[in-house]
Amino acid sequence: MKYTPANAESFLAQAEEAGWKAPALEQLRTRGLPTPKLERWKYTNLAGFAQSGAKPATKVALNANPVALPWMLQTSRKFLFVNGHMVLGDARLKVVPDNLESSALDRFGDEMLWALNTALMSDGPNINILEDGAVFEIIHVGQGGDAPLLASPRTAIRVATNTSATVIEQFLAVGDAPVHTNHATEINLKPGAKLNHIRIQMEASERTVLNTLHARVARDASYNAHFLNLGASLSRQEYWVELEDNNSSCAIKGAQLMHGRQHMDTTVHVDHKAPHCASNQTIRNVLAGEAVGVFQGKIHVDRVAQKTDGYQLCNTLMLSERATMNTKPELEIYADDVKCSHGTTTGKLDETPLFYMRARGIPEAEARRMMLLAFIGDLYDGLPEFVGTPIAKHVEGWLNHV
Amino acid sequence: MLQIKNLHATIDEKEILKGIDLTLEAGKVHAVMGPNGSGKSTLSYVLSGREDYAVTDGEVLLDGKNILAMSPEERAAAGVFLAFQYPIEIPGVQTTTFLKTAVNAVRKARGEPELDPVSFLKKLKSNAEKLGVRDEMLKRPLNVGFSGGEKKRMEILQMAMLEPRVLILDETDSGLDIDALKIVAEGVNALRAPDRTFLVITHYQRLLDYIVPDVVHVLSAGKIVKTGGAELAKQLEETGYAGYIAA
Ligand SMILES: Nc1ncnc2c1ncn2[C@@H]1O[C@H](COP(=O)(O)OP(=O)(O)OP(=O)(O)O)[C@@H](O)[C@H]1O
Ligand SMILES: [Mg+2]
């Protein structure tokens, strides 16, 4: 693997100025930011981001009424971050800068964004969930200033033994000027813990949103992620999930809806490290305009991980001839008694059902909308209404525009 | 009521309909029979506006107005309904939702008020019951996993719900068991009215025993080659199409 440290220079200088978090700095210096020369970064190019000249964002007040933000619940515990700095929330639950390192990512050679986050990180929620049924809500606002900024929030979520919790994250924009985000998330689920993690990304165009998430899932625990990607000109989210002990499971389900010249990348890596674990990746992409979509999904099954149940399905609907979808499903299996399946489909909207619906009097636009909704289908079924309803609204809103 | 004049249509540059002249009169049932591949389904698709086909000549007048320039949904609103030979599965769209959207779209286009949910459900229930369509089927995605016969019943249910004026049935009898055939035929007969006209495509006399036609046409190689009364169908059952194959 070849890296080009040069491309991280502008960030390095800034991190040096900050004067701490030395190991991350060192990592960044030797490795730089990922480039398409790296296999895992073949389809997503961070050159624009690396050359954006973005400066680490300092703390500013929100140019809007925080109450008017689209909070989903009255009673949830709320955090508001503006450009990566906590503006609202329990100050005791702040990430302490150097207590979080994710060595696991080294293994995969994708730790550069993590290192960049560590080098520049500002703030973030550090949530230790002990109470069953707790709901936390986090809104990250990217608020444009005069010059390009880089927000580097860090999130840590721990869920205690036999405890269920929900964490909702939204990424929103205030103003149009570029604020890029490089967010790192560390999740730790104790035995029997269950986390529903919902993420909605609605950043403004001309912005880059990078999300690197690393989840460790203990015995009988389950990590359930739902995402909806709508915004940003370039986004990449990585889910690295380690199923560490017997009977743990994860599900990563979501849709990427893109148009114009948007580029959206979801990269998932599930590591089955113990027997009797289950994983599910269900991804739907809808591409209009000249959008570029990426899905890379890997199921890695260790030698000891017998009785693994691994599932991966990525369906893509192309609404335009000029859009491009790149999919890379991968199975890497070292155990012999496993059940793993993966599949991808990419196609246009089927004209035959469209005609059928129109022949029943349903206007073409409405018929298309119904078919697109049907394509998104059951992805978000089973989510509690307070997130399900807003998600459905966002999806419909998007569909009404393409 | 519906006049088809010198209708020529091609698909992928192959001419399938080669000058069809046919008049569907109000209040009457018109049967169309003919060998496989003669263009019966093509005719029904062209009438309902499927875009794969190019009309190269002729016109189709509904109450004197050419419908060929109209979109499928406009034709549906104008009252054209095709019960498909092979109904299409629509995954992810619940049958009830589909029916409600269609009924209200058509009503809106016809300048009628939309049905409120209660009246809609009442109407759906009573029609479904008559056609032996189970409640459970209405909750499933449209046609997905339905048996051949169930799909055909669903076509007639849609027909009843949309209250069309030109009712085209393309081999609705195929795939139906004997009892279902009777139920469906009763459903169709219930829709017979002085301001409605029927085009019934079939291969078998059996359906015509239940839905008795006023006129029988034989379509062969894209042309109507013979027209007669109900007895023509009976005669064809015995002789086959041998005498009618167009050159
Ligand atoms: N895309 C196409 N290109 C060329 N020929 C086609 C195409 N689609 C259909 N055809 C032909 O058009 C002809 C008429 O087909 P159609 O389905 O209308 O027949 P039909 O009378 O309904 O037959 P059946 O009794 O079997 O239902 C057939 O010969 C068929 O092969
Ligand atoms: Mg046919």
JSON list of C-alpha atoms in Angstrom, two decimals, chain A residues 203-345:
[
{"chain": "A", "resi": 203, "resn": "GLU", "atom": "CA", "xyz": [-25.66, 18.31, 4.65]},
{"chain": "A", "resi": 204, "resn": "ALA", "atom": "CA", "xyz": [-25.51, 21.13, 2.13]},
{"chain": "A", "resi": 205, "resn": "SER", "atom": "CA", "xyz": [-24.02, 20.75, -1.31]},
{"chain": "A", "resi": 206, "resn": "GLU", "atom": "CA", "xyz": [-20.38, 21.72, -1.84]},
{"chain": "A", "resi": 207, "resn": "ARG", "atom": "CA", "xyz": [-19.54, 19.96, 1.38]},
{"chain": "A", "resi": 208, "resn": "THR", "atom": "CA", "xyz": [-17.69, 16.79, 2.23]},
{"chain": "A", "resi": 209, "resn": "VAL", "atom": "CA", "xyz": [-19.00, 14.56, 5.00]},
{"chain": "A", "resi": 210, "resn": "LEU", "atom": "CA", "xyz": [-16.81, 11.72, 6.19]},
{"chain": "A", "resi": 211, "resn": "ASN", "atom": "CA", "xyz": [-17.97, 9.25, 8.78]},
{"chain": "A", "resi": 212, "resn": "THR", "atom": "CA", "xyz": [-15.85, 6.48, 10.16]},
{"chain": "A", "resi": 213, "resn": "LEU", "atom": "CA", "xyz": [-17.55, 4.23, 12.65]},
{"chain": "A", "resi": 214, "resn": "HIS", "atom": "CA", "xyz": [-16.13, 1.35, 14.56]},
{"chain": "A", "resi": 215, "resn": "ALA", "atom": "CA", "xyz": [-18.43, -0.89, 16.58]},
{"chain": "A", "resi": 216, "resn": "ARG", "atom": "CA", "xyz": [-17.51, -3.72, 18.90]},
{"chain": "A", "resi": 217, "resn": "VAL", "atom": "CA", "xyz": [-20.31, -6.09, 19.66]},
{"chain": "A", "resi": 218, "resn": "ALA", "atom": "CA", "xyz": [-20.04, -8.48, 22.60]},
{"chain": "A", "resi": 219, "resn": "ARG", "atom": "CA", "xyz": [-21.82, -11.77, 23.29]},
{"chain": "A", "resi": 220, "resn": "ASP", "atom": "CA", "xyz": [-25.59, -11.68, 22.64]},
{"chain": "A", "resi": 221, "resn": "ALA", "atom": "CA", "xyz": [-25.38, -7.99, 21.80]},
{"chain": "A", "resi": 222, "resn": "SER", "atom": "CA", "xyz": [-26.73, -6.42, 18.65]},
{"chain": "A", "resi": 223, "resn": "TYR", "atom": "CA", "xyz": [-25.91, -3.31, 16.70]},
{"chain": "A", "resi": 224, "resn": "ASN", "atom": "CA", "xyz": [-28.69, -2.09, 14.41]},
{"chain": "A", "resi": 225, "resn": "ALA", "atom": "CA", "xyz": [-27.90, 0.79, 12.13]},
{"chain": "A", "resi": 226, "resn": "HIS", "atom": "CA", "xyz": [-30.25, 2.61, 9.80]},
{"chain": "A", "resi": 227, "resn": "PHE", "atom": "CA", "xyz": [-29.08, 5.43, 7.62]},
{"chain": "A", "resi": 228, "resn": "LEU", "atom": "CA", "xyz": [-30.46, 7.80, 5.07]},
{"chain": "A", "resi": 229, "resn": "ASN", "atom": "CA", "xyz": [-27.99, 9.73, 2.92]},
{"chain": "A", "resi": 230, "resn": "LEU", "atom": "CA", "xyz": [-29.37, 12.72, 1.13]},
{"chain": "A", "resi": 231, "resn": "GLY", "atom": "CA", "xyz": [-26.91, 15.57, 1.35]},
{"chain": "A", "resi": 232, "resn": "ALA", "atom": "CA", "xyz": [-23.34, 16.76, 0.73]},
{"chain": "A", "resi": 233, "resn": "SER", "atom": "CA", "xyz": [-21.54, 16.83, -2.59]},
{"chain": "A", "resi": 234, "resn": "LEU", "atom": "CA", "xyz": [-19.22, 14.11, -1.40]},
{"chain": "A", "resi": 235, "resn": "SER", "atom": "CA", "xyz": [-19.87, 11.71, 1.42]},
{"chain": "A", "resi": 236, "resn": "ARG", "atom": "CA", "xyz": [-18.31, 8.54, 2.56]},
{"chain": "A", "resi": 237, "resn": "GLN", "atom": "CA", "xyz": [-19.42, 6.55, 5.55]},
{"chain": "A", "resi": 238, "resn": "GLU", "atom": "CA", "xyz": [-17.59, 3.53, 6.79]},
{"chain": "A", "resi": 239, "resn": "TYR", "atom": "CA", "xyz": [-19.09, 1.03, 9.17]},
{"chain": "A", "resi": 240, "resn": "TRP", "atom": "CA", "xyz": [-16.55, -1.32, 10.70]},
{"chain": "A", "resi": 241, "resn": "VAL", "atom": "CA", "xyz": [-18.29, -3.85, 12.88]},
{"chain": "A", "resi": 242, "resn": "GLU", "atom": "CA", "xyz": [-16.65, -6.56, 14.89]},
{"chain": "A", "resi": 243, "resn": "LEU", "atom": "CA", "xyz": [-18.87, -9.36, 16.12]},
{"chain": "A", "resi": 244, "resn": "GLU", "atom": "CA", "xyz": [-16.61, -10.40, 18.92]},
{"chain": "A", "resi": 245, "resn": "ASP", "atom": "CA", "xyz": [-18.42, -13.12, 20.77]},
{"chain": "A", "resi": 246, "resn": "ASN", "atom": "CA", "xyz": [-21.07, -15.81, 20.37]},
{"chain": "A", "resi": 247, "resn": "ASN", "atom": "CA", "xyz": [-24.52, -14.87, 19.21]},
{"chain": "A", "resi": 248, "resn": "SER", "atom": "CA", "xyz": [-23.80, -11.24, 18.54]},
{"chain": "A", "resi": 249, "resn": "SER", "atom": "CA", "xyz": [-25.33, -9.59, 15.53]},
{"chain": "A", "resi": 250, "resn": "CYS", "atom": "CA", "xyz": [-25.49, -6.47, 13.44]},
{"chain": "A", "resi": 251, "resn": "ALA", "atom": "CA", "xyz": [-27.72, -5.01, 10.77]},
{"chain": "A", "resi": 252, "resn": "ILE", "atom": "CA", "xyz": [-26.77, -2.08, 8.58]},
{"chain": "A", "resi": 253, "resn": "LYS", "atom": "CA", "xyz": [-29.62, -0.88, 6.46]},
{"chain": "A", "resi": 254, "resn": "GLY", "atom": "CA", "xyz": [-30.09, 2.29, 4.56]},
{"chain": "A", "resi": 255, "resn": "ALA", "atom": "CA", "xyz": [-30.54, 4.22, 1.40]},
{"chain": "A", "resi": 256, "resn": "GLN", "atom": "CA", "xyz": [-28.40, 6.63, -0.54]},
{"chain": "A", "resi": 257, "resn": "LEU", "atom": "CA", "xyz": [-30.48, 8.97, -2.66]},
{"chain": "A", "resi": 258, "resn": "MET", "atom": "CA", "xyz": [-28.44, 11.17, -4.95]},
{"chain": "A", "resi": 259, "resn": "HIS", "atom": "CA", "xyz": [-28.83, 13.53, -7.84]},
{"chain": "A", "resi": 260, "resn": "GLY", "atom": "CA", "xyz": [-26.91, 16.27, -9.61]},
{"chain": "A", "resi": 261, "resn": "ARG", "atom": "CA", "xyz": [-23.21, 15.65, -9.18]},
{"chain": "A", "resi": 262, "resn": "GLN", "atom": "CA", "xyz": [-23.40, 14.11, -5.75]},
{"chain": "A", "resi": 263, "resn": "HIS", "atom": "CA", "xyz": [-21.02, 11.36, -4.79]},
{"chain": "A", "resi": 264, "resn": "MET", "atom": "CA", "xyz": [-22.06, 8.97, -2.02]},
{"chain": "A", "resi": 265, "resn": "ASP", "atom": "CA", "xyz": [-20.07, 6.10, -0.67]},
{"chain": "A", "resi": 266, "resn": "THR", "atom": "CA", "xyz": [-21.10, 3.53, 1.90]},
{"chain": "A", "resi": 267, "resn": "THR", "atom": "CA", "xyz": [-18.42, 1.08, 2.84]},
{"chain": "A", "resi": 268, "resn": "VAL", "atom": "CA", "xyz": [-19.19, -1.70, 5.28]},
{"chain": "A", "resi": 269, "resn": "HIS", "atom": "CA", "xyz": [-16.89, -4.23, 6.80]},
{"chain": "A", "resi": 270, "resn": "VAL", "atom": "CA", "xyz": [-18.36, -6.86, 9.09]},
{"chain": "A", "resi": 271, "resn": "ASP", "atom": "CA", "xyz": [-15.97, -9.09, 10.92]},
{"chain": "A", "resi": 272, "resn": "HIS", "atom": "CA", "xyz": [-17.37, -12.37, 12.23]},
{"chain": "A", "resi": 273, "resn": "LYS", "atom": "CA", "xyz": [-14.93, -13.35, 14.96]},
{"chain": "A", "resi": 274, "resn": "ALA", "atom": "CA", "xyz": [-17.02, -15.87, 16.90]},
{"chain": "A", "resi": 275, "resn": "PRO", "atom": "CA", "xyz": [-19.52, -18.65, 16.19]},
{"chain": "A", "resi": 276, "resn": "HIS", "atom": "CA", "xyz": [-23.29, -18.17, 15.83]},
{"chain": "A", "resi": 277, "resn": "CYS", "atom": "CA", "xyz": [-23.19, -14.53, 14.83]},
{"chain": "A", "resi": 278, "resn": "ALA", "atom": "CA", "xyz": [-25.46, -12.92, 12.27]},
{"chain": "A", "resi": 279, "resn": "SER", "atom": "CA", "xyz": [-25.00, -9.89, 10.08]},
{"chain": "A", "resi": 280, "resn": "ASN", "atom": "CA", "xyz": [-27.23, -8.15, 7.59]},
{"chain": "A", "resi": 281, "resn": "GLN", "atom": "CA", "xyz": [-26.33, -5.42, 5.12]},
{"chain": "A", "resi": 282, "resn": "THR", "atom": "CA", "xyz": [-29.23, -4.08, 3.10]},
{"chain": "A", "resi": 283, "resn": "ILE", "atom": "CA", "xyz": [-28.44, -1.11, 0.92]},
{"chain": "A", "resi": 284, "resn": "ARG", "atom": "CA", "xyz": [-30.59, 0.70, -1.63]},
{"chain": "A", "resi": 285, "resn": "ASN", "atom": "CA", "xyz": [-29.29, 3.37, -3.96]},
{"chain": "A", "resi": 286, "resn": "VAL", "atom": "CA", "xyz": [-31.24, 5.67, -6.22]},
{"chain": "A", "resi": 287, "resn": "LEU", "atom": "CA", "xyz": [-29.17, 7.70, -8.66]},
{"chain": "A", "resi": 288, "resn": "ALA", "atom": "CA", "xyz": [-30.34, 10.60, -10.77]},
{"chain": "A", "resi": 289, "resn": "GLY", "atom": "CA", "xyz": [-28.44, 13.20, -12.77]},
{"chain": "A", "resi": 290, "resn": "GLU", "atom": "CA", "xyz": [-24.73, 12.57, -12.94]},
{"chain": "A", "resi": 291, "resn": "ALA", "atom": "CA", "xyz": [-24.46, 11.15, -9.46]},
{"chain": "A", "resi": 292, "resn": "VAL", "atom": "CA", "xyz": [-21.83, 8.62, -8.53]},
{"chain": "A", "resi": 293, "resn": "GLY", "atom": "CA", "xyz": [-22.67, 5.97, -5.96]},
{"chain": "A", "resi": 294, "resn": "VAL", "atom": "CA", "xyz": [-20.42, 3.53, -4.21]},
{"chain": "A", "resi": 295, "resn": "PHE", "atom": "CA", "xyz": [-21.18, 0.52, -2.09]},
{"chain": "A", "resi": 296, "resn": "GLN", "atom": "CA", "xyz": [-18.41, -1.68, -0.83]},
{"chain": "A", "resi": 297, "resn": "GLY", "atom": "CA", "xyz": [-19.45, -4.39, 1.55]},
{"chain": "A", "resi": 298, "resn": "LYS", "atom": "CA", "xyz": [-17.39, -7.08, 3.05]},
{"chain": "A", "resi": 299, "resn": "ILE", "atom": "CA", "xyz": [-18.27, -10.05, 5.19]},
{"chain": "A", "resi": 300, "resn": "HIS", "atom": "CA", "xyz": [-15.19, -11.46, 6.79]},
{"chain": "A", "resi": 301, "resn": "VAL", "atom": "CA", "xyz": [-15.58, -14.78, 8.59]},
{"chain": "A", "resi": 302, "resn": "ASP", "atom": "CA", "xyz": [-12.83, -16.00, 10.89]},
{"chain": "A", "resi": 303, "resn": "ARG", "atom": "CA", "xyz": [-11.85, -19.64, 11.04]},
{"chain": "A", "resi": 304, "resn": "VAL", "atom": "CA", "xyz": [-13.56, -20.07, 14.42]},
{"chain": "A", "resi": 305, "resn": "ALA", "atom": "CA", "xyz": [-16.78, -18.33, 13.36]},
{"chain": "A", "resi": 306, "resn": "GLN", "atom": "CA", "xyz": [-18.81, -21.44, 12.57]},
{"chain": "A", "resi": 307, "resn": "LYS", "atom": "CA", "xyz": [-22.57, -21.13, 12.03]},
{"chain": "A", "resi": 308, "resn": "THR", "atom": "CA", "xyz": [-22.15, -17.60, 10.79]},
{"chain": "A", "resi": 309, "resn": "ASP", "atom": "CA", "xyz": [-25.20, -16.18, 9.10]},
{"chain": "A", "resi": 310, "resn": "GLY", "atom": "CA", "xyz": [-24.06, -13.41, 6.79]},
{"chain": "A", "resi": 311, "resn": "TYR", "atom": "CA", "xyz": [-26.33, -11.54, 4.44]},
{"chain": "A", "resi": 312, "resn": "GLN", "atom": "CA", "xyz": [-25.68, -8.70, 2.07]},
{"chain": "A", "resi": 313, "resn": "LEU", "atom": "CA", "xyz": [-27.87, -7.18, -0.59]},
{"chain": "A", "resi": 314, "resn": "CYS", "atom": "CA", "xyz": [-27.35, -3.98, -2.54]},
{"chain": "A", "resi": 315, "resn": "ASN", "atom": "CA", "xyz": [-30.04, -2.83, -4.99]},
{"chain": "A", "resi": 316, "resn": "THR", "atom": "CA", "xyz": [-29.56, 0.16, -7.19]},
{"chain": "A", "resi": 317, "resn": "LEU", "atom": "CA", "xyz": [-32.01, 2.05, -9.32]},
{"chain": "A", "resi": 318, "resn": "MET", "atom": "CA", "xyz": [-30.58, 4.23, -12.07]},
{"chain": "A", "resi": 319, "resn": "LEU", "atom": "CA", "xyz": [-32.87, 7.08, -13.06]},
{"chain": "A", "resi": 320, "resn": "SER", "atom": "CA", "xyz": [-30.34, 8.56, -15.44]},
{"chain": "A", "resi": 321, "resn": "GLU", "atom": "CA", "xyz": [-27.97, 7.24, -18.07]},
{"chain": "A", "resi": 322, "resn": "ARG", "atom": "CA", "xyz": [-25.30, 9.63, -16.91]},
{"chain": "A", "resi": 323, "resn": "ALA", "atom": "CA", "xyz": [-25.13, 8.36, -13.34]},
{"chain": "A", "resi": 324, "resn": "THR", "atom": "CA", "xyz": [-22.59, 5.75, -12.24]},
{"chain": "A", "resi": 325, "resn": "MET", "atom": "CA", "xyz": [-22.85, 3.10, -9.58]},
{"chain": "A", "resi": 326, "resn": "ASN", "atom": "CA", "xyz": [-19.86, 1.17, -8.30]},
{"chain": "A", "resi": 327, "resn": "THR", "atom": "CA", "xyz": [-20.52, -1.87, -6.17]},
{"chain": "A", "resi": 328, "resn": "LYS", "atom": "CA", "xyz": [-18.01, -4.18, -4.65]},
{"chain": "A", "resi": 329, "resn": "PRO", "atom": "CA", "xyz": [-19.44, -7.03, -2.60]},
{"chain": "A", "resi": 330, "resn": "GLU", "atom": "CA", "xyz": [-16.87, -9.26, -0.95]},
{"chain": "A", "resi": 331, "resn": "LEU", "atom": "CA", "xyz": [-17.01, -12.45, 1.02]},
{"chain": "A", "resi": 332, "resn": "GLU", "atom": "CA", "xyz": [-13.93, -13.67, 2.79]},
{"chain": "A", "resi": 333, "resn": "ILE", "atom": "CA", "xyz": [-14.70, -16.91, 4.56]},
{"chain": "A", "resi": 334, "resn": "TYR", "atom": "CA", "xyz": [-12.31, -19.08, 6.54]},
{"chain": "A", "resi": 335, "resn": "ALA", "atom": "CA", "xyz": [-14.85, -21.21, 8.41]},
{"chain": "A", "resi": 336, "resn": "ASP", "atom": "CA", "xyz": [-16.54, -24.15, 6.72]},
{"chain": "A", "resi": 337, "resn": "ASP", "atom": "CA", "xyz": [-19.97, -24.29, 8.31]},
{"chain": "A", "resi": 338, "resn": "VAL", "atom": "CA", "xyz": [-21.46, -20.94, 7.41]},
{"chain": "A", "resi": 339, "resn": "LYS", "atom": "CA", "xyz": [-24.42, -19.50, 5.59]},
{"chain": "A", "resi": 340, "resn": "CYS", "atom": "CA", "xyz": [-23.46, -16.41, 3.64]},
{"chain": "A", "resi": 341, "resn": "SER", "atom": "CA", "xyz": [-25.20, -14.75, 0.78]},
{"chain": "A", "resi": 342, "resn": "HIS", "atom": "CA", "xyz": [-24.65, -11.60, -1.15]},
{"chain": "A", "resi": 343, "resn": "GLY", "atom": "CA", "xyz": [-26.12, -10.02, -4.18]},
{"chain": "A", "resi": 344, "resn": "THR", "atom": "CA", "xyz": [-26.29, -6.79, -6.09]},
{"chain": "A", "resi": 345, "resn": "THR", "atom": "CA", "xyz": [-28.72, -5.57, -8.70]}
]
